[in-house]
Amino acid sequence: MDNFLMFQSFVISLFKTRLLLLLLRWQAGKIVSASDYNKVRSDLMMILLHNLLSVTGCGHIT
């Protein structure tokens, strides 16, 4: 695995971790602000984009 793919996996894992923490806060009954909602939306988009690029084979530099 080259350095770019390792870095890409690390960044996506950070997005997934932040998303999980926000969802746990929401489930615990804490009020989720508009900025938290925007973070969740952007994290989901990044994860979906990464998955799409991985499936199509465009997720790495050749």
PDB file of N, CA and C in Angstrom:
ATOM      1  N   MET A   1       0.855  -1.185   0.000  1.00  0.00           N
ATOM      2  CA  MET A   1       0.000   0.000   0.000  1.00  0.00           C
ATOM      3  C   MET A   1       0.896   1.243   0.000  1.00  0.00           C
ATOM      4  N   ASP A   2       0.670   2.114  -0.945  1.00  0.00           N
ATOM      5  CA  ASP A   2       1.525   3.293  -1.007  1.00  0.00           C
ATOM      6  C   ASP A   2       1.070   4.358  -0.017  1.00  0.00           C
ATOM      7  N   ASN A   3       1.893   5.385   0.118  1.00  0.00           N
ATOM      8  CA  ASN A   3       1.649   6.419   1.128  1.00  0.00           C
ATOM      9  C   ASN A   3       0.339   7.169   0.905  1.00  0.00           C
ATOM     10  N   PHE A   4      -0.016   7.431  -0.355  1.00  0.00           N
ATOM     11  CA  PHE A   4      -1.245   8.161  -0.631  1.00  0.00           C
ATOM     12  C   PHE A   4      -2.461   7.381  -0.159  1.00  0.00           C
ATOM     13  N   LEU A   5      -2.499   6.080  -0.442  1.00  0.00           N
ATOM     14  CA  LEU A   5      -3.634   5.269  -0.021  1.00  0.00           C
ATOM     15  C   LEU A   5      -3.709   5.159   1.496  1.00  0.00           C
ATOM     16  N   MET A   6      -2.556   5.086   2.155  1.00  0.00           N
ATOM     17  CA  MET A   6      -2.545   5.049   3.612  1.00  0.00           C
ATOM     18  C   MET A   6      -3.083   6.356   4.174  1.00  0.00           C
ATOM     19  N   PHE A   7      -2.667   7.471   3.613  1.00  0.00           N
ATOM     20  CA  PHE A   7      -3.150   8.773   4.062  1.00  0.00           C
ATOM     21  C   PHE A   7      -4.648   8.911   3.816  1.00  0.00           C
ATOM     22  N   GLN A   8      -5.103   8.470   2.652  1.00  0.00           N
ATOM     23  CA  GLN A   8      -6.519   8.541   2.306  1.00  0.00           C
ATOM     24  C   GLN A   8      -7.346   7.708   3.285  1.00  0.00           C
ATOM     25  N   SER A   9      -6.896   6.534   3.621  1.00  0.00           N
ATOM     26  CA  SER A   9      -7.610   5.688   4.580  1.00  0.00           C
ATOM     27  C   SER A   9      -7.653   6.338   5.954  1.00  0.00           C
ATOM     28  N   PHE A  10      -6.561   6.973   6.355  1.00  0.00           N
ATOM     29  CA  PHE A  10      -6.506   7.650   7.643  1.00  0.00           C
ATOM     30  C   PHE A  10      -7.505   8.801   7.701  1.00  0.00           C
ATOM     31  N   VAL A  11      -7.554   9.611   6.645  1.00  0.00           N
ATOM     32  CA  VAL A  11      -8.467  10.751   6.613  1.00  0.00           C
ATOM     33  C   VAL A  11      -9.918  10.281   6.662  1.00  0.00           C
ATOM     34  N   ILE A  12     -10.246   9.248   5.908  1.00  0.00           N
ATOM     35  CA  ILE A  12     -11.612   8.725   5.904  1.00  0.00           C
ATOM     36  C   ILE A  12     -11.968   8.167   7.270  1.00  0.00           C
ATOM     37  N   SER A  13     -11.016   7.531   7.952  1.00  0.00           N
ATOM     38  CA  SER A  13     -11.306   7.021   9.293  1.00  0.00           C
ATOM     39  C   SER A  13     -11.572   8.171  10.267  1.00  0.00           C
ATOM     40  N   LEU A  14     -10.889   9.311  10.083  1.00  0.00           N
ATOM     41  CA  LEU A  14     -11.180  10.478  10.916  1.00  0.00           C
ATOM     42  C   LEU A  14     -12.598  10.992  10.678  1.00  0.00           C
ATOM     43  N   PHE A  15     -13.014  11.050   9.415  1.00  0.00           N
ATOM     44  CA  PHE A  15     -14.378  11.469   9.105  1.00  0.00           C
ATOM     45  C   PHE A  15     -15.389  10.529   9.749  1.00  0.00           C
ATOM     46  N   LYS A  16     -15.143   9.223   9.643  1.00  0.00           N
ATOM     47  CA  LYS A  16     -16.069   8.246  10.217  1.00  0.00           C
ATOM     48  C   LYS A  16     -16.121   8.367  11.740  1.00  0.00           C
ATOM     49  N   THR A  17     -14.982   8.615  12.375  1.00  0.00           N
ATOM     50  CA  THR A  17     -14.950   8.762  13.828  1.00  0.00           C
ATOM     51  C   THR A  17     -15.721   9.995  14.266  1.00  0.00           C
ATOM     52  N   ARG A  18     -15.513  11.126  13.596  1.00  0.00           N
ATOM     53  CA  ARG A  18     -16.222  12.352  13.953  1.00  0.00           C
ATOM     54  C   ARG A  18     -17.716  12.176  13.740  1.00  0.00           C
ATOM     55  N   LEU A  19     -18.093  11.515  12.649  1.00  0.00           N
ATOM     56  CA  LEU A  19     -19.498  11.261  12.369  1.00  0.00           C
ATOM     57  C   LEU A  19     -20.117  10.391  13.462  1.00  0.00           C
ATOM     58  N   LEU A  20     -19.410   9.355  13.872  1.00  0.00           N
ATOM     59  CA  LEU A  20     -19.913   8.476  14.932  1.00  0.00           C
ATOM     60  C   LEU A  20     -20.097   9.236  16.240  1.00  0.00           C
ATOM     61  N   LEU A  21     -19.135  10.080  16.592  1.00  0.00           N
ATOM     62  CA  LEU A  21     -19.248  10.858  17.828  1.00  0.00           C
ATOM     63  C   LEU A  21     -20.434  11.824  17.782  1.00  0.00           C
ATOM     64  N   LEU A  22     -20.653  12.466  16.637  1.00  0.00           N
ATOM     65  CA  LEU A  22     -21.803  13.367  16.504  1.00  0.00           C
ATOM     66  C   LEU A  22     -23.123  12.603  16.621  1.00  0.00           C
ATOM     67  N   LEU A  23     -23.181  11.424  16.007  1.00  0.00           N
ATOM     68  CA  LEU A  23     -24.410  10.632  16.084  1.00  0.00           C
ATOM     69  C   LEU A  23     -24.654  10.125  17.500  1.00  0.00           C
ATOM     70  N   LEU A  24     -23.599   9.784  18.229  1.00  0.00           N
ATOM     71  CA  LEU A  24     -23.757   9.363  19.622  1.00  0.00           C
ATOM     72  C   LEU A  24     -24.247  10.518  20.491  1.00  0.00           C
ATOM     73  N   ARG A  25     -23.745  11.727  20.247  1.00  0.00           N
ATOM     74  CA  ARG A  25     -24.226  12.902  20.979  1.00  0.00           C
ATOM     75  C   ARG A  25     -25.708  13.134  20.715  1.00  0.00           C
ATOM     76  N   TRP A  26     -26.107  12.984  19.452  1.00  0.00           N
ATOM     77  CA  TRP A  26     -27.511  13.173  19.093  1.00  0.00           C
ATOM     78  C   TRP A  26     -28.379  12.120  19.767  1.00  0.00           C
ATOM     79  N   GLN A  27     -27.920  10.874  19.790  1.00  0.00           N
ATOM     80  CA  GLN A  27     -28.681   9.791  20.400  1.00  0.00           C
ATOM     81  C   GLN A  27     -28.785   9.991  21.915  1.00  0.00           C
ATOM     82  N   ALA A  28     -27.774  10.592  22.524  1.00  0.00           N
ATOM     83  CA  ALA A  28     -27.775  10.815  23.964  1.00  0.00           C
ATOM     84  C   ALA A  28     -28.703  11.963  24.360  1.00  0.00           C
ATOM     85  N   GLY A  29     -29.307  12.637  23.392  1.00  0.00           N
ATOM     86  CA  GLY A  29     -30.262  13.689  23.695  1.00  0.00           C
ATOM     87  C   GLY A  29     -29.673  15.077  23.741  1.00  0.00           C
ATOM     88  N   LYS A  30     -28.397  15.201  23.418  1.00  0.00           N
ATOM     89  CA  LYS A  30     -27.807  16.534  23.363  1.00  0.00           C
ATOM     90  C   LYS A  30     -28.307  17.234  22.115  1.00  0.00           C
ATOM     91  N   ILE A  31     -28.525  18.522  22.245  1.00  0.00           N
ATOM     92  CA  ILE A  31     -29.047  19.285  21.113  1.00  0.00           C
ATOM     93  C   ILE A  31     -27.953  19.400  20.054  1.00  0.00           C
ATOM     94  N   VAL A  32     -28.307  19.025  18.845  1.00  0.00           N
ATOM     95  CA  VAL A  32     -27.364  19.125  17.736  1.00  0.00           C
ATOM     96  C   VAL A  32     -27.620  20.442  17.024  1.00  0.00           C
ATOM     97  N   SER A  33     -26.606  21.277  16.977  1.00  0.00           N
ATOM     98  CA  SER A  33     -26.743  22.589  16.349  1.00  0.00           C
ATOM     99  C   SER A  33     -26.681  22.469  14.829  1.00  0.00           C
ATOM    100  N   ALA A  34     -26.932  23.572  14.175  1.00  0.00           N
ATOM    101  CA  ALA A  34     -26.866  23.592  12.709  1.00  0.00           C
ATOM    102  C   ALA A  34     -25.456  23.272  12.230  1.00  0.00           C
ATOM    103  N   SER A  35     -24.443  23.718  12.970  1.00  0.00           N
ATOM    104  CA  SER A  35     -23.071  23.422  12.537  1.00  0.00           C
ATOM    105  C   SER A  35     -22.778  21.925  12.686  1.00  0.00           C
ATOM    106  N   ASP A  36     -23.336  21.291  13.719  1.00  0.00           N
ATOM    107  CA  ASP A  36     -23.174  19.838  13.853  1.00  0.00           C
ATOM    108  C   ASP A  36     -23.848  19.116  12.691  1.00  0.00           C
ATOM    109  N   TYR A  37     -25.033  19.571  12.313  1.00  0.00           N
ATOM    110  CA  TYR A  37     -25.735  18.979  11.176  1.00  0.00           C
ATOM    111  C   TYR A  37     -24.895  19.110   9.906  1.00  0.00           C
ATOM    112  N   ASN A  38     -24.285  20.284   9.710  1.00  0.00           N
ATOM    113  CA  ASN A  38     -23.456  20.490   8.521  1.00  0.00           C
ATOM    114  C   ASN A  38     -22.227  19.586   8.542  1.00  0.00           C
ATOM    115  N   LYS A  39     -21.652  19.358   9.739  1.00  0.00           N
ATOM    116  CA  LYS A  39     -20.516  18.445   9.847  1.00  0.00           C
ATOM    117  C   LYS A  39     -20.921  17.026   9.475  1.00  0.00           C
ATOM    118  N   VAL A  40     -22.082  16.592   9.970  1.00  0.00           N
ATOM    119  CA  VAL A  40     -22.571  15.251   9.644  1.00  0.00           C
ATOM    120  C   VAL A  40     -22.772  15.124   8.134  1.00  0.00           C
ATOM    121  N   ARG A  41     -23.397  16.128   7.547  1.00  0.00           N
ATOM    122  CA  ARG A  41     -23.654  16.089   6.104  1.00  0.00           C
ATOM    123  C   ARG A  41     -22.353  16.048   5.304  1.00  0.00           C
ATOM    124  N   SER A  42     -21.386  16.872   5.688  1.00  0.00           N
ATOM    125  CA  SER A  42     -20.131  16.894   4.936  1.00  0.00           C
ATOM    126  C   SER A  42     -19.347  15.596   5.131  1.00  0.00           C
ATOM    127  N   ASP A  43     -19.381  15.037   6.355  1.00  0.00           N
ATOM    128  CA  ASP A  43     -18.692  13.768   6.592  1.00  0.00           C
ATOM    129  C   ASP A  43     -19.312  12.647   5.771  1.00  0.00           C
ATOM    130  N   LEU A  44     -20.642  12.601   5.729  1.00  0.00           N
ATOM    131  CA  LEU A  44     -21.310  11.575   4.925  1.00  0.00           C
ATOM    132  C   LEU A  44     -20.962  11.721   3.451  1.00  0.00           C
ATOM    133  N   MET A  45     -20.918  12.956   2.962  1.00  0.00           N
ATOM    134  CA  MET A  45     -20.570  13.175   1.559  1.00  0.00           C
ATOM    135  C   MET A  45     -19.142  12.729   1.260  1.00  0.00           C
ATOM    136  N   MET A  46     -18.211  13.030   2.178  1.00  0.00           N
ATOM    137  CA  MET A  46     -16.824  12.613   1.965  1.00  0.00           C
ATOM    138  C   MET A  46     -16.708  11.088   1.958  1.00  0.00           C
ATOM    139  N   ILE A  47     -17.398  10.433   2.882  1.00  0.00           N
ATOM    140  CA  ILE A  47     -17.351   8.967   2.951  1.00  0.00           C
ATOM    141  C   ILE A  47     -17.977   8.360   1.697  1.00  0.00           C
ATOM    142  N   LEU A  48     -19.118   8.893   1.269  1.00  0.00           N
ATOM    143  CA  LEU A  48     -19.764   8.379   0.062  1.00  0.00           C
ATOM    144  C   LEU A  48     -18.905   8.619  -1.173  1.00  0.00           C
ATOM    145  N   LEU A  49     -18.283   9.786  -1.260  1.00  0.00           N
ATOM    146  CA  LEU A  49     -17.406  10.083  -2.393  1.00  0.00           C
ATOM    147  C   LEU A  49     -16.213   9.129  -2.409  1.00  0.00           C
ATOM    148  N   HIS A  50     -15.631   8.887  -1.245  1.00  0.00           N
ATOM    149  CA  HIS A  50     -14.506   7.962  -1.154  1.00  0.00           C
ATOM    150  C   HIS A  50     -14.923   6.566  -1.597  1.00  0.00           C
ATOM    151  N   ASN A  51     -16.097   6.109  -1.141  1.00  0.00           N
ATOM    152  CA  ASN A  51     -16.569   4.784  -1.531  1.00  0.00           C
ATOM    153  C   ASN A  51     -16.832   4.704  -3.029  1.00  0.00           C
ATOM    154  N   LEU A  52     -17.407   5.758  -3.590  1.00  0.00           N
ATOM    155  CA  LEU A  52     -17.668   5.787  -5.026  1.00  0.00           C
ATOM    156  C   LEU A  52     -16.367   5.722  -5.817  1.00  0.00           C
ATOM    157  N   LEU A  53     -15.366   6.506  -5.406  1.00  0.00           N
ATOM    158  CA  LEU A  53     -14.090   6.504  -6.106  1.00  0.00           C
ATOM    159  C   LEU A  53     -13.390   5.161  -5.963  1.00  0.00           C
ATOM    160  N   SER A  54     -13.537   4.525  -4.813  1.00  0.00           N
ATOM    161  CA  SER A  54     -12.914   3.218  -4.610  1.00  0.00           C
ATOM    162  C   SER A  54     -13.545   2.166  -5.508  1.00  0.00           C
ATOM    163  N   VAL A  55     -14.872   2.214  -5.657  1.00  0.00           N
ATOM    164  CA  VAL A  55     -15.577   1.239  -6.485  1.00  0.00           C
ATOM    165  C   VAL A  55     -15.228   1.422  -7.953  1.00  0.00           C
ATOM    166  N   THR A  56     -15.114   2.666  -8.391  1.00  0.00           N
ATOM    167  CA  THR A  56     -14.834   2.922  -9.801  1.00  0.00           C
ATOM    168  C   THR A  56     -13.345   2.809 -10.138  1.00  0.00           C
ATOM    169  N   GLY A  57     -12.507   2.657  -9.117  1.00  0.00           N
ATOM    170  CA  GLY A  57     -11.082   2.530  -9.363  1.00  0.00           C
ATOM    171  C   GLY A  57     -10.361   3.848  -9.519  1.00  0.00           C
ATOM    172  N   CYS A  58     -11.043   4.954  -9.242  1.00  0.00           N
ATOM    173  CA  CYS A  58     -10.434   6.270  -9.384  1.00  0.00           C
ATOM    174  C   CYS A  58      -9.934   6.804  -8.048  1.00  0.00           C
ATOM    175  N   GLY A  59      -9.920   5.988  -7.038  1.00  0.00           N
ATOM    176  CA  GLY A  59      -9.576   6.455  -5.707  1.00  0.00           C
ATOM    177  C   GLY A  59      -8.102   6.572  -5.436  1.00  0.00           C
ATOM    178  N   HIS A  60      -7.279   6.358  -6.440  1.00  0.00           N
ATOM    179  CA  HIS A  60      -5.844   6.477  -6.218  1.00  0.00           C
ATOM    180  C   HIS A  60      -5.164   7.023  -7.453  1.00  0.00           C
ATOM    181  N   ILE A  61      -4.004   7.565  -7.242  1.00  0.00           N
ATOM    182  CA  ILE A  61      -3.230   8.128  -8.351  1.00  0.00           C
ATOM    183  C   ILE A  61      -2.427   7.003  -9.000  1.00  0.00           C
ATOM    184  N   THR A  62      -2.524   6.906 -10.321  1.00  0.00           N
ATOM    185  CA  THR A  62      -1.785   5.839 -11.013  1.00  0.00           C
ATOM    186  C   THR A  62      -0.474   6.370 -11.532  1.00  0.00           C
TER     187      THR A  62
END
